[in-house]
Coordinates of C-alpha atoms in Angstrom, one line a residue:
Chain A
X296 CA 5.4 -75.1 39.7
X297 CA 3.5 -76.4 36.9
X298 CA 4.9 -78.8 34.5
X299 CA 5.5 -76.8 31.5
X300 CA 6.9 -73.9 33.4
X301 CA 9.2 -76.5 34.7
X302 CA 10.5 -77.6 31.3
X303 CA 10.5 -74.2 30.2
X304 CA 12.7 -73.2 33.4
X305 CA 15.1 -76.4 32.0
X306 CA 15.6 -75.1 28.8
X307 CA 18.3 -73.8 27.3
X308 CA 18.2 -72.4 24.3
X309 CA 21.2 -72.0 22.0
X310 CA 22.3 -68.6 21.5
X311 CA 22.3 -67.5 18.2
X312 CA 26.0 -66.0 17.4
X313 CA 26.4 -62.5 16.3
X314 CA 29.1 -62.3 13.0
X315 CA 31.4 -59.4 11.8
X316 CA 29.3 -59.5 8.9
X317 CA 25.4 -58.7 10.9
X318 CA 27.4 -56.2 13.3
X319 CA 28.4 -54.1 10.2
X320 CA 25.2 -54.4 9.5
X321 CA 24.0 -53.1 13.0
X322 CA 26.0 -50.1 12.4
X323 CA 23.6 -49.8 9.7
X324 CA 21.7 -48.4 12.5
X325 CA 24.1 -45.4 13.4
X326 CA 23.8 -44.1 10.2
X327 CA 20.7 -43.2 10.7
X328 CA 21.5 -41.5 14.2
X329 CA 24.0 -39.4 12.1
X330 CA 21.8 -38.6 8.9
X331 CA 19.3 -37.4 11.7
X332 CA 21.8 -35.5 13.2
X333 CA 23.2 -34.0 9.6
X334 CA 19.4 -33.3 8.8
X335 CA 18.7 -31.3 11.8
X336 CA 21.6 -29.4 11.8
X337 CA 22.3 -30.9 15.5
X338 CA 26.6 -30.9 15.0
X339 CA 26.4 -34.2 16.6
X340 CA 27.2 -35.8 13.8
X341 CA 30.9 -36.7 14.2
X342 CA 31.0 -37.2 18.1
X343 CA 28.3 -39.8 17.3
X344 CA 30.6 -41.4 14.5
X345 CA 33.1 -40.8 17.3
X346 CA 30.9 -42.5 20.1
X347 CA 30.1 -45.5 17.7
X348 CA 34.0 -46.4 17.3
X349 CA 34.5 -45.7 20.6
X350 CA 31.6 -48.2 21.4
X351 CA 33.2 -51.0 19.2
X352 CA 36.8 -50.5 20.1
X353 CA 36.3 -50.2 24.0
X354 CA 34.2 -53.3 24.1
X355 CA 36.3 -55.0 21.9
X356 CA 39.1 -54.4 24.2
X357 CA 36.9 -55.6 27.6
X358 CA 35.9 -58.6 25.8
X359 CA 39.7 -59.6 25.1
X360 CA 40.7 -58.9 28.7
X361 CA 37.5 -61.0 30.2
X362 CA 38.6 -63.6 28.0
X363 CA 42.0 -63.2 29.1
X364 CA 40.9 -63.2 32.7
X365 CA 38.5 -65.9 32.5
X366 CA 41.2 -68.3 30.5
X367 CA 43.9 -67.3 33.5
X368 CA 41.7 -67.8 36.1
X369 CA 43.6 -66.5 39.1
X370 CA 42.5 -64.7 41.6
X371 CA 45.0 -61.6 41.8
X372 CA 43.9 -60.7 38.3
X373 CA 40.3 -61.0 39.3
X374 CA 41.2 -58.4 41.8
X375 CA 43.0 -56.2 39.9
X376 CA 40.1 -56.1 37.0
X377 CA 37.8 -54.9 40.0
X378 CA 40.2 -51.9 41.7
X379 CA 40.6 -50.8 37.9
X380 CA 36.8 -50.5 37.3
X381 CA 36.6 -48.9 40.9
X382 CA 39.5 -46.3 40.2
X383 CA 37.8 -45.5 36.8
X384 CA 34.4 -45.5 38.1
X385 CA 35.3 -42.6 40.7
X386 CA 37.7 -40.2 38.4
X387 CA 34.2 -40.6 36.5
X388 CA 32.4 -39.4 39.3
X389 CA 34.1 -36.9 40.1
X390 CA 34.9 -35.5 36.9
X391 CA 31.5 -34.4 36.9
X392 CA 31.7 -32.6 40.0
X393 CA 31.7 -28.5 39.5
X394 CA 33.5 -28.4 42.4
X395 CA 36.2 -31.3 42.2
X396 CA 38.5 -31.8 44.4
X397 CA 41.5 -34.1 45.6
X398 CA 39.3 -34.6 49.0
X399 CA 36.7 -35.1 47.0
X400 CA 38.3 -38.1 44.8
X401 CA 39.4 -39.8 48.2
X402 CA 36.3 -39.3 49.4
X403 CA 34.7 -40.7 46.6
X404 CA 37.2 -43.4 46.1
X405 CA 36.4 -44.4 49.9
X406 CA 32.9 -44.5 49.8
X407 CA 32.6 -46.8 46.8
X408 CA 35.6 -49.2 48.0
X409 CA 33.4 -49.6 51.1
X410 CA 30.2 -50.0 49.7
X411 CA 30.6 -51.9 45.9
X412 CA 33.3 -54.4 48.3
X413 CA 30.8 -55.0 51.3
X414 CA 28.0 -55.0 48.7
X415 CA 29.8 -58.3 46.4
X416 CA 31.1 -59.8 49.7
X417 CA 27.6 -59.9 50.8
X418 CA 26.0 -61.3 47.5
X419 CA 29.0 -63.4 46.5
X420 CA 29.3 -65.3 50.0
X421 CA 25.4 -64.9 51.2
X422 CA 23.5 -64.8 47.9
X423 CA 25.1 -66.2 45.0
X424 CA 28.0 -68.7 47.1
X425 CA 30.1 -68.0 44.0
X426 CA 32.8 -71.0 43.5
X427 CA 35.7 -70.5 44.1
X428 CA 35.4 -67.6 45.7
X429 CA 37.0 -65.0 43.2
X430 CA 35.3 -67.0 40.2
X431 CA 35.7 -63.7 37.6
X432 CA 32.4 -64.8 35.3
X433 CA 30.3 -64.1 38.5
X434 CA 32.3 -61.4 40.4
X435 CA 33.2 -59.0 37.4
X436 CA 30.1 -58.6 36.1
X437 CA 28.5 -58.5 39.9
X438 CA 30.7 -55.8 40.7
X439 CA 30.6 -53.6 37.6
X440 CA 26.7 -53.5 38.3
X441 CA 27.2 -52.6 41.4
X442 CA 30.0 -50.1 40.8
X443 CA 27.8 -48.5 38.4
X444 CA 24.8 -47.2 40.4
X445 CA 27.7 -46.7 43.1
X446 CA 29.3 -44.1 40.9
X447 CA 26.0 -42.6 39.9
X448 CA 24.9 -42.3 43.5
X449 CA 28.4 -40.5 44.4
X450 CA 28.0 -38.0 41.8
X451 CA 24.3 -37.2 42.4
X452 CA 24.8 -36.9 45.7
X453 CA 28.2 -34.6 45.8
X454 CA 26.9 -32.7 43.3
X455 CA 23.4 -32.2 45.2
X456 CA 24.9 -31.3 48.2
X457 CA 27.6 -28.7 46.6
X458 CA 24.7 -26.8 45.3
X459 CA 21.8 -27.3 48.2
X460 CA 25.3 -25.7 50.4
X461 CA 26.2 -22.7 48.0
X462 CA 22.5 -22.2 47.8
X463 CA 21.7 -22.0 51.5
X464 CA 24.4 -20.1 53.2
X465 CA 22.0 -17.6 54.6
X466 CA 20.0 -20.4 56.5
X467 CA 23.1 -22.4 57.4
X468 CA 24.9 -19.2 58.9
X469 CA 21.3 -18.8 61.1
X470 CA 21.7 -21.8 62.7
X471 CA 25.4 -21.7 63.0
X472 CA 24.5 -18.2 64.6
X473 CA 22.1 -19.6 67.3
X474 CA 25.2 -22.0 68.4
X475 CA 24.2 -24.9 66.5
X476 CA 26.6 -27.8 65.5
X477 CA 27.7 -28.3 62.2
X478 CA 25.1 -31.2 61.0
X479 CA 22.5 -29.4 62.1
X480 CA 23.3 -25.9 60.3
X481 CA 23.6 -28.1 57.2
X482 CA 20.8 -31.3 57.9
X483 CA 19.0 -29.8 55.0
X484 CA 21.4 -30.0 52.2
X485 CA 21.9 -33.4 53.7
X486 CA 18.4 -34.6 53.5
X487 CA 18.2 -33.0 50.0
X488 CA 21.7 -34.8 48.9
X489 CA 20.5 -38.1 50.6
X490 CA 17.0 -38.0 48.8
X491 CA 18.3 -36.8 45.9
X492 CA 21.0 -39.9 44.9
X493 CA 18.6 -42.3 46.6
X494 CA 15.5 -41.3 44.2
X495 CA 16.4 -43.1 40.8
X496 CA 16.7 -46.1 42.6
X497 CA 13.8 -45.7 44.4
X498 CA 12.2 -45.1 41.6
X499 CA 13.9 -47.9 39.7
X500 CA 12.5 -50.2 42.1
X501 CA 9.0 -49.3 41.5
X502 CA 8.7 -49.6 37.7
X503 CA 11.5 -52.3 37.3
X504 CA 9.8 -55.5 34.9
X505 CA 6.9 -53.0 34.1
X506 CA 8.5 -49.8 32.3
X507 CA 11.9 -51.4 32.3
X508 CA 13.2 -54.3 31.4
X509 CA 16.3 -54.6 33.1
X510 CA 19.9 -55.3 30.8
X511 CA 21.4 -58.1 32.4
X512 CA 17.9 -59.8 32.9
X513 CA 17.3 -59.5 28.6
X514 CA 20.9 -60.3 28.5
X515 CA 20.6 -63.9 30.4
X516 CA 17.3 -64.6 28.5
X517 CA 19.0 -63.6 24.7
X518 CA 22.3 -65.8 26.1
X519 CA 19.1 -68.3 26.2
X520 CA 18.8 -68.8 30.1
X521 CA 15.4 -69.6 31.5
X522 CA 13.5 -65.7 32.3
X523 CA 12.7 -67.4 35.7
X524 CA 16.6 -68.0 36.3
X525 CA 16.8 -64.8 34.7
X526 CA 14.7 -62.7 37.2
X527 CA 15.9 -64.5 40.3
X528 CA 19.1 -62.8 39.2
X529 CA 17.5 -59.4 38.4
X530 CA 15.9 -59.1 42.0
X531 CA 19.5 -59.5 43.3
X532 CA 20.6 -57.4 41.2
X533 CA 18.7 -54.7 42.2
X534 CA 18.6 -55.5 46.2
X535 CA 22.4 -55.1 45.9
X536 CA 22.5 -52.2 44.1
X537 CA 20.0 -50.0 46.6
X538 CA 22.5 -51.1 48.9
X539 CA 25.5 -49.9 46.9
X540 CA 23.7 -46.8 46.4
X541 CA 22.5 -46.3 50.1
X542 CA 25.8 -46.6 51.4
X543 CA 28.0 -44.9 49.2
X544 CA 24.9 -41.8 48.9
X545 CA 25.5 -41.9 53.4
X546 CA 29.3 -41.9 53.4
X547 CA 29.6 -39.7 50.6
X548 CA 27.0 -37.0 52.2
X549 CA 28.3 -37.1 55.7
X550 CA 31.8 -37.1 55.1
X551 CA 31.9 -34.8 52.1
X552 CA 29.9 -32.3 54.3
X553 CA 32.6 -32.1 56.8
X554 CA 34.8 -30.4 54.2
X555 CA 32.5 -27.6 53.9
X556 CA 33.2 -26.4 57.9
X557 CA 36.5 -25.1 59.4
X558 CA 37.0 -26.5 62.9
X559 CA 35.5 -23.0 64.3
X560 CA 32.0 -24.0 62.6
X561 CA 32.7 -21.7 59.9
X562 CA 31.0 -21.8 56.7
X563 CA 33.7 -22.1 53.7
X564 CA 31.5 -21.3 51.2
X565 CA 31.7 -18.0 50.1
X566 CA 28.7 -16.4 51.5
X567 CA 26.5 -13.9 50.1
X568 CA 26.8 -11.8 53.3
X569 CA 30.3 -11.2 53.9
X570 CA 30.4 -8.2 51.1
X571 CA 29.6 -5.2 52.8
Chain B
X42 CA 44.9 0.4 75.5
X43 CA 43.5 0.0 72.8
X44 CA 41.8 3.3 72.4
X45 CA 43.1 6.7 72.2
X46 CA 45.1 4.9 69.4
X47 CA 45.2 7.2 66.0
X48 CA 44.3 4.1 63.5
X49 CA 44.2 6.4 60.6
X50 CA 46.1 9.3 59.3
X51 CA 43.4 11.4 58.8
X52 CA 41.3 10.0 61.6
X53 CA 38.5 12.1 62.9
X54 CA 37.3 12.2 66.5
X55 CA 38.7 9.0 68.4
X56 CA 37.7 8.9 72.3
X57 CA 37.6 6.5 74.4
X58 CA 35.1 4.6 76.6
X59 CA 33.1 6.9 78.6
X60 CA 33.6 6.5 82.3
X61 CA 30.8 4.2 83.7
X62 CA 31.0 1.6 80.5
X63 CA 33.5 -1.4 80.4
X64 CA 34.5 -3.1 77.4
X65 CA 32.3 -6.2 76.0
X66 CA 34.9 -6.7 73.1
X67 CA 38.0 -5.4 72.7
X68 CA 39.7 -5.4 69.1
X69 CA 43.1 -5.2 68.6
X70 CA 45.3 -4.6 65.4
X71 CA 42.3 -6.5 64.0
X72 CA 42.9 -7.6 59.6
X73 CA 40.6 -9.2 57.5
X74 CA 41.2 -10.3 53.9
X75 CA 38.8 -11.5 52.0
X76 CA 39.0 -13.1 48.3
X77 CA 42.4 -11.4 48.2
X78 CA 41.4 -8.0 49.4
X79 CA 42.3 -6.6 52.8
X80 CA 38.6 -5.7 53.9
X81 CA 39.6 -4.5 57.3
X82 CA 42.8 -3.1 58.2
X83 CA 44.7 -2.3 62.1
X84 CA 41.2 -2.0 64.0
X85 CA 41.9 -1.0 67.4
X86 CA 38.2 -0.4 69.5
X87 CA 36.8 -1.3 72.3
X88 CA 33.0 -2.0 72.3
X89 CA 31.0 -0.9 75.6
X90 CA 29.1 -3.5 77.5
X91 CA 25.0 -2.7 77.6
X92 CA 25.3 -0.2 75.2
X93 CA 24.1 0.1 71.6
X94 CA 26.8 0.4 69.5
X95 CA 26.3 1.9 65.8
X96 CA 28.7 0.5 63.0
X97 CA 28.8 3.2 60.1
X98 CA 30.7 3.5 56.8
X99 CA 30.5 3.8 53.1
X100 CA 29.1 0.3 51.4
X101 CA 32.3 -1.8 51.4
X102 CA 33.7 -0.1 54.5
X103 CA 33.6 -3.4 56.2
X104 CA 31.1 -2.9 58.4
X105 CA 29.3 -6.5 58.1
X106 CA 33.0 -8.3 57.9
X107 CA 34.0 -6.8 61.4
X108 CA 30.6 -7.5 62.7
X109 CA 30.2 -11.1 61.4
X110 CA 33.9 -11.7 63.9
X111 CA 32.4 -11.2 66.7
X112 CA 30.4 -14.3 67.0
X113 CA 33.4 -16.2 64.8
X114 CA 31.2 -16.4 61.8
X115 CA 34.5 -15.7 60.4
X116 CA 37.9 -15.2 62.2
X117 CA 40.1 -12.4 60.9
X118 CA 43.7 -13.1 59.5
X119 CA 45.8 -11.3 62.6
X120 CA 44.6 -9.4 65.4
X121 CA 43.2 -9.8 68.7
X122 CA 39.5 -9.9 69.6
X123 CA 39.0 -10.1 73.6
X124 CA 35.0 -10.9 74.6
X125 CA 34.6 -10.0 78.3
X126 CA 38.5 -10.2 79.2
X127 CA 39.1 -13.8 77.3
X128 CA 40.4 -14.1 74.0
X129 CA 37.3 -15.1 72.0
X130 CA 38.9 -18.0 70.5
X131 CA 39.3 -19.6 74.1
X132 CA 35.5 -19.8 74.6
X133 CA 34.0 -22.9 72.8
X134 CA 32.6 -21.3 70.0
X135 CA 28.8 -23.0 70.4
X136 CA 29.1 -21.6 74.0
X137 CA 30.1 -17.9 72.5
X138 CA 27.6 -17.8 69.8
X139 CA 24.7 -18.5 72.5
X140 CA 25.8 -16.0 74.3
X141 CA 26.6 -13.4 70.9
X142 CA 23.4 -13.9 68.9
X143 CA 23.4 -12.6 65.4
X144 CA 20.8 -11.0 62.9
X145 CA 20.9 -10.9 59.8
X146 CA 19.9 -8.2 57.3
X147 CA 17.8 -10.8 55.4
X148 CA 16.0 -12.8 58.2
X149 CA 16.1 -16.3 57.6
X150 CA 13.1 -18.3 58.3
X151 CA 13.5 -22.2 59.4
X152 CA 10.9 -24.5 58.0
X153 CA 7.9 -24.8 60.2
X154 CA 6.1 -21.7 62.3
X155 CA 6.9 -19.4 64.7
X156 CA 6.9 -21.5 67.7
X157 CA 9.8 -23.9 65.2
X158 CA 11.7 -21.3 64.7
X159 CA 12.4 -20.0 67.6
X160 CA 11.7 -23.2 70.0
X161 CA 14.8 -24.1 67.4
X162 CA 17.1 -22.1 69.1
X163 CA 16.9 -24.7 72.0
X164 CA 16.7 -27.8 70.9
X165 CA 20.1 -27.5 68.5
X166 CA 22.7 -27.4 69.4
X167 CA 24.2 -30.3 70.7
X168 CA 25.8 -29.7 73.8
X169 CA 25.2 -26.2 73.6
X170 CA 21.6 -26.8 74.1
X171 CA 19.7 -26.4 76.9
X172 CA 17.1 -28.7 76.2
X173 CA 18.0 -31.6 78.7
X174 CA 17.1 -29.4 81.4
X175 CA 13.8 -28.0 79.5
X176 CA 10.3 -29.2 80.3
X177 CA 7.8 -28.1 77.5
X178 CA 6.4 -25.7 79.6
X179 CA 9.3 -23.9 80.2
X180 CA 10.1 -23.7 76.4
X181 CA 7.0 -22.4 75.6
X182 CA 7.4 -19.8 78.2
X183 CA 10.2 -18.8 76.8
X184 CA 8.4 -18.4 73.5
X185 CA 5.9 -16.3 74.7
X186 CA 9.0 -14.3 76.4
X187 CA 10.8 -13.8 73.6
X188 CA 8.0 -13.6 71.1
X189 CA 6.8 -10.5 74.1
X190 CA 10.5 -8.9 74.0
X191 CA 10.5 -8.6 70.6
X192 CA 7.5 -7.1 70.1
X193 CA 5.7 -10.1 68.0
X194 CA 1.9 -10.6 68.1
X195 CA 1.5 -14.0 70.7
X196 CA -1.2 -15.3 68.0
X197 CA 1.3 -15.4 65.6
X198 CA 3.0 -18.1 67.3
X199 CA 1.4 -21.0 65.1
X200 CA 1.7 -19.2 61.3
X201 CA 3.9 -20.8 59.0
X202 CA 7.1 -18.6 59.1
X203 CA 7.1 -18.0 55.1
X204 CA 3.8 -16.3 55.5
X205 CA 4.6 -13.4 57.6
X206 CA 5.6 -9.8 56.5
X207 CA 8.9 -8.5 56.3
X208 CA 9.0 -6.8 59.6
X209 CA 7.3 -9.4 61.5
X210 CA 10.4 -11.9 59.7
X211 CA 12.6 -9.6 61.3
X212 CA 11.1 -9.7 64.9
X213 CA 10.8 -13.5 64.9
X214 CA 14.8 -13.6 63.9
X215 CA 15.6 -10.8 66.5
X216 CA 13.5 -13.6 68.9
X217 CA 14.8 -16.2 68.2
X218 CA 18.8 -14.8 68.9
X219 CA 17.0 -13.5 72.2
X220 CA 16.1 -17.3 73.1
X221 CA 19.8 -18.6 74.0
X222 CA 18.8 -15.3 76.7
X223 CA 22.6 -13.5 75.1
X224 CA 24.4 -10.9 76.4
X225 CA 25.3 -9.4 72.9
X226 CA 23.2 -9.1 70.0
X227 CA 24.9 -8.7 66.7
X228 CA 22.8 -6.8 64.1
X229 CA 23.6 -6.7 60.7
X230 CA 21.6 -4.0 58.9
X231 CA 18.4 -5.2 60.2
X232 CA 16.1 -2.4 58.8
X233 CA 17.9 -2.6 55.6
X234 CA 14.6 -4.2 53.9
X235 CA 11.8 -2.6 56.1
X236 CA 9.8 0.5 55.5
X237 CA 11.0 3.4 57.5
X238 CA 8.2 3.0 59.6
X239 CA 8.7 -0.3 60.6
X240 CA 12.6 -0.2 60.9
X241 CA 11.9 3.0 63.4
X242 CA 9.5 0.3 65.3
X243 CA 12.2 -2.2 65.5
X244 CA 14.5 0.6 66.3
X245 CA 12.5 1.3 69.1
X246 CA 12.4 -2.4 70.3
X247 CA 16.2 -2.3 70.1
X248 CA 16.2 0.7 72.4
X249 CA 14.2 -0.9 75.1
X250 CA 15.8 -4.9 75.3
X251 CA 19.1 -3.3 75.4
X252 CA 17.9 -0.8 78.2
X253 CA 15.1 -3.4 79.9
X254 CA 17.7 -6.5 79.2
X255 CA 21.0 -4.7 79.6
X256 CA 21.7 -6.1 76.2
X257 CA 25.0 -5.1 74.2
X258 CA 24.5 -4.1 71.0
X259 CA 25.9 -3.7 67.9
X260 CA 24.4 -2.7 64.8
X261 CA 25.5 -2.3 61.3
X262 CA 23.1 0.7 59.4
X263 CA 23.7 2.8 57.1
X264 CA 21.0 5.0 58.1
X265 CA 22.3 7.1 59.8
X266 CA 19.7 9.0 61.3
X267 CA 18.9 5.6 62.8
X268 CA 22.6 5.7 64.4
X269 CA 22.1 9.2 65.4
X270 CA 18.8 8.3 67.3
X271 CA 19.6 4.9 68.3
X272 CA 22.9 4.5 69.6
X273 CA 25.1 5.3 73.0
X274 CA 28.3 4.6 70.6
X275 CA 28.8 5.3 67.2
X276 CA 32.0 3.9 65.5
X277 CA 33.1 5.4 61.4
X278 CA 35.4 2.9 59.5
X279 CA 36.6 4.0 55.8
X280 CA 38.0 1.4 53.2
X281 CA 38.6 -1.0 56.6
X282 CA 39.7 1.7 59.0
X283 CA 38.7 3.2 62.2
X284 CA 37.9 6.9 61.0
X285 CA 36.3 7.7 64.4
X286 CA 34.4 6.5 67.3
X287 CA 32.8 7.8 70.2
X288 CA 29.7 9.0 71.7
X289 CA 27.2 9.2 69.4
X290 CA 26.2 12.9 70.0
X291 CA 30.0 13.7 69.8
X292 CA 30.8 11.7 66.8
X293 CA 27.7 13.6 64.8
X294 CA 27.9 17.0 65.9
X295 CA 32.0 17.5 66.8
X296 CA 34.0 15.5 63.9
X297 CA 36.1 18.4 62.1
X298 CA 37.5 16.2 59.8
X299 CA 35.6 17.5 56.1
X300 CA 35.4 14.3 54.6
X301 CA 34.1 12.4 57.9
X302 CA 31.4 15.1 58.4
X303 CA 30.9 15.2 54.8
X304 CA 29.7 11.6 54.9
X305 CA 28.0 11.7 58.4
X306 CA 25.6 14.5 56.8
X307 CA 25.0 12.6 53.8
X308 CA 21.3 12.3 55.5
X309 CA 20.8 15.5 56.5

């Protein structure tokens, strides 16, 4: 490494604080979101004046329980913070399901348990060899990104596969006809489900750094860390996410399918057929 | 016995099986709901094996509900169905629907061509399948046998299935049921979406694999001068009901009952 990227690695820049005073004055900036809004005639106006207190209050309120958290320091806390960001994180999921469903939730629920907890055991113990091992400034903000694109992923992918199932009963009734097993009647709203949660990470992948500059990468570098500490981080970062994503996107898609056959390989969607 | 039964009040003609022909199903105080309405109500029939059996009825009669039980696309709410002297539900239900192949009245095409869709029929389904014991040759024999029994052009064995014509859609469907080599085919409406020239071509084809193949039949139509030409059996159901059943010639030209023979010269 050459020697001025070296000192630049080392430094540490002190982070310039943020007062009361210079975040009224970022709000500044909503006001011009709602005077479009007013201007347009888009009726947005007060769930944007809405969103912005909600913004300030609910952040407020995270920031006082990190603190909280951090200051404590114990490690039953630590997990309780991360089951109530997983519980919240699949009621959001599936709240934006068409179809939702108590099976659905546990599903859900399941899949993102498995996958956001093997996911930060993984990086936590492999990756990162956080110290000690529930240390909360490392595993809460770990696991929220990973929870994130977890619950994403489920909803995509339940969602996807809903449709691609309601859409294609003729097909899936033809190859349950011809004696075919469930997953095979239904590999196609599968591989459309599967491809379909997979994509934006896919995609992320590719333009990451170019199009994108990730938010916990330009968060590190404003908190003044080194952008070469700051990437090293980012690539995790989005290694464990795909993970996340892959497995929660499989267990979601293959379990959530079964509910859509009886135990006689019967469709349960109500088919287009069955009329006459 | 199920037949000779009176399953309606103001049934028409009701006979049973002519001598010679032995049940392939047998339906017994067969009910069907369906979103809350009772689509099929106290079916008592008997179905004759190698026969082509004719399903009739007013739109909403349930026709396509009693057919699609047959192959347990669905299972009714209470009744019996029997399938060669066994209760249908004993039969593993992969096993049955090999042996009970089903066509739609929209054919459904699989992604690929010809030789996918119907080479499809063998290599799905699981243990079902009979692919293990299969060398390639022998599938593609059985191709070119069921692409032959169902009247389909050899040459169209390699065009992308989304580029045929409606009636050839329909033959390649009709195939591919004929490649798990059934017993029964189940036909719902099949000519619904051809021209009348085609459907009478298919017609024809259904006339000769269920006398060349011994094949059971059962089609849904409501053409009935399709029935009338087609069938051995003809069978009337009315708002879910039996309203008769019998020989086709018999059912046509002997049901008394005015509203029966009201609707079975609706063609005429």
């Amino acid at each position: 490494m050459p020697p001025f990227v070296e000192s630049a690695a080392m430094v540490s820049r002190s982070i310039l604080e943020v007062s009361w005073v210079d975040l009224a004055w970022a709000g500044g900036l909503m006001l011009i979101a709602v005077g479009i809004s007013h201007w347009q005639k888009l009726g947005l106006a007060q769930r944007l004046v809405i969103g912005a207190i909600r913004t300030v209050v609910q952040l407020m309120l995270v920031g006082y329980v990190l603190v909280y958290i951090f200051a404590l320091d114990r490690w039953y806390l630590v997990g309780v913070a991360l089951l109530g960001m997983l519980l919240v994180a699949t009621k959001a999921a599936v709240n934006r399901q068409f179809r939702a469903s108590r099976t659905l939730l546990m599903i859900t629920g399941v899949a993102m348990l498995l996958a956001s907890g093997l996911t930060l055991l993984y990086i936590s113990t492999l990756v990162v060899r956080v110290t000690p091992w529930y240390n909360p400034q490392y595993l809460i903000p770990l696991f929220g990104m990973i929870v994130g694109s977890a619950m994403n992923a489920a909803a995509i992918a339940a969602e996807r596969l809903a449709s691609e199932m309601a859409a294609r009963t003729a097909e899936i009734e033809a190859y349950l006809a011809l004696g075919t097993t469930a997953q095979q009647a239904s590999q196609q709203p599968v591989r459309q489900a599967l491809r379909a949660a997979l994509m934006p990470t896919v995609n992320g992948l590719m333009v990451v750094g170019i199009v994108t500059l990730p938010g916990m990468m330009t968060g590190q570098i404003l908190a003044g860390a080194s952008p070469l500490i700051a990437i090293r981080y980012q690539i995790v970062v989005a290694f464990m996410q795909a993970a996340a994503v892959a497995i929660t996107t499989a267990i979601v898609t293959l379990w959530y399918r079964r509910t859509f056959f009886t135990s006689a390989l019967q469709l349960k969607v109500p088919t287009h057929a069955a009329a006459a | 016995m199920a037949l000779g039964a009176q399953p309606h009040n103001e049934a028409g003609i009701i006979q049973p099986l002519p001598s010679g022909l032995t049940a392939a199903f047998t339906l017994k105080g067969v009910r069907q709901v369906k979103d809350g309405m009772t689509v099929l109500d106290g079916i008592e029939l008997d179905i004759p094996h190698g026969a082509i059996t004719a399903l009739v009825g007013r739109s909403g009669a349930g026709k396509t509900s009693l057919l699609r039980l047959l192959n347990r696309l669905d299972d009714p709410v209470s009744g019996d169905i029997v399938y060669r002297a066994r209760a249908i539900t004993h039969y593993p239900v992969q096993e049955l629907r090999r042996h009970v192949g089903f066509v739609f009245q929209t054919p459904v095409m699989f992604p690929g061509t010809v030789r996918d869709n119907l080479q499809a029929a063998l290599t799905l389904g699981g243990a079902a399948a009979p692919t293990c014991v299969l060398t390639h040759a022998d599938a593609e024999r059985r191709v070119a046998a069921a692409m032959a029994l169902a009247e389909l052009d050899g040459t169209l064995c390699d065009r992308d299935g989304d580029r045929l014509s409606g009636g050839q859609k329909q033959r390649v469907n009709i195939a591919r049921a004929l490649m798990t080599s059934p017993d029964v085919l189940l036909m719902d409406e099949p000519t619904s979406a051809l021209d009348p020239e085609t459907a009478d071509r298919l017609m024809e084809t259904t006339r000769r694999l269920s006398q060349e193949q011994h094949l059971t039949v059962v089609m849904v139509t409501h053409r009935l001068s399709e029935a009338r030409r087609t069938s051995d059996m003809t069978i009337v159901l009315e708002r879910g009901r039996v309203v008769a059943m019998g020989r086709t010639t018999d059912v046509f030209e002997n049901t008394t009952n005015p509203r029966i023979r009201a609707f079975l010269e609706t063609e005429r």
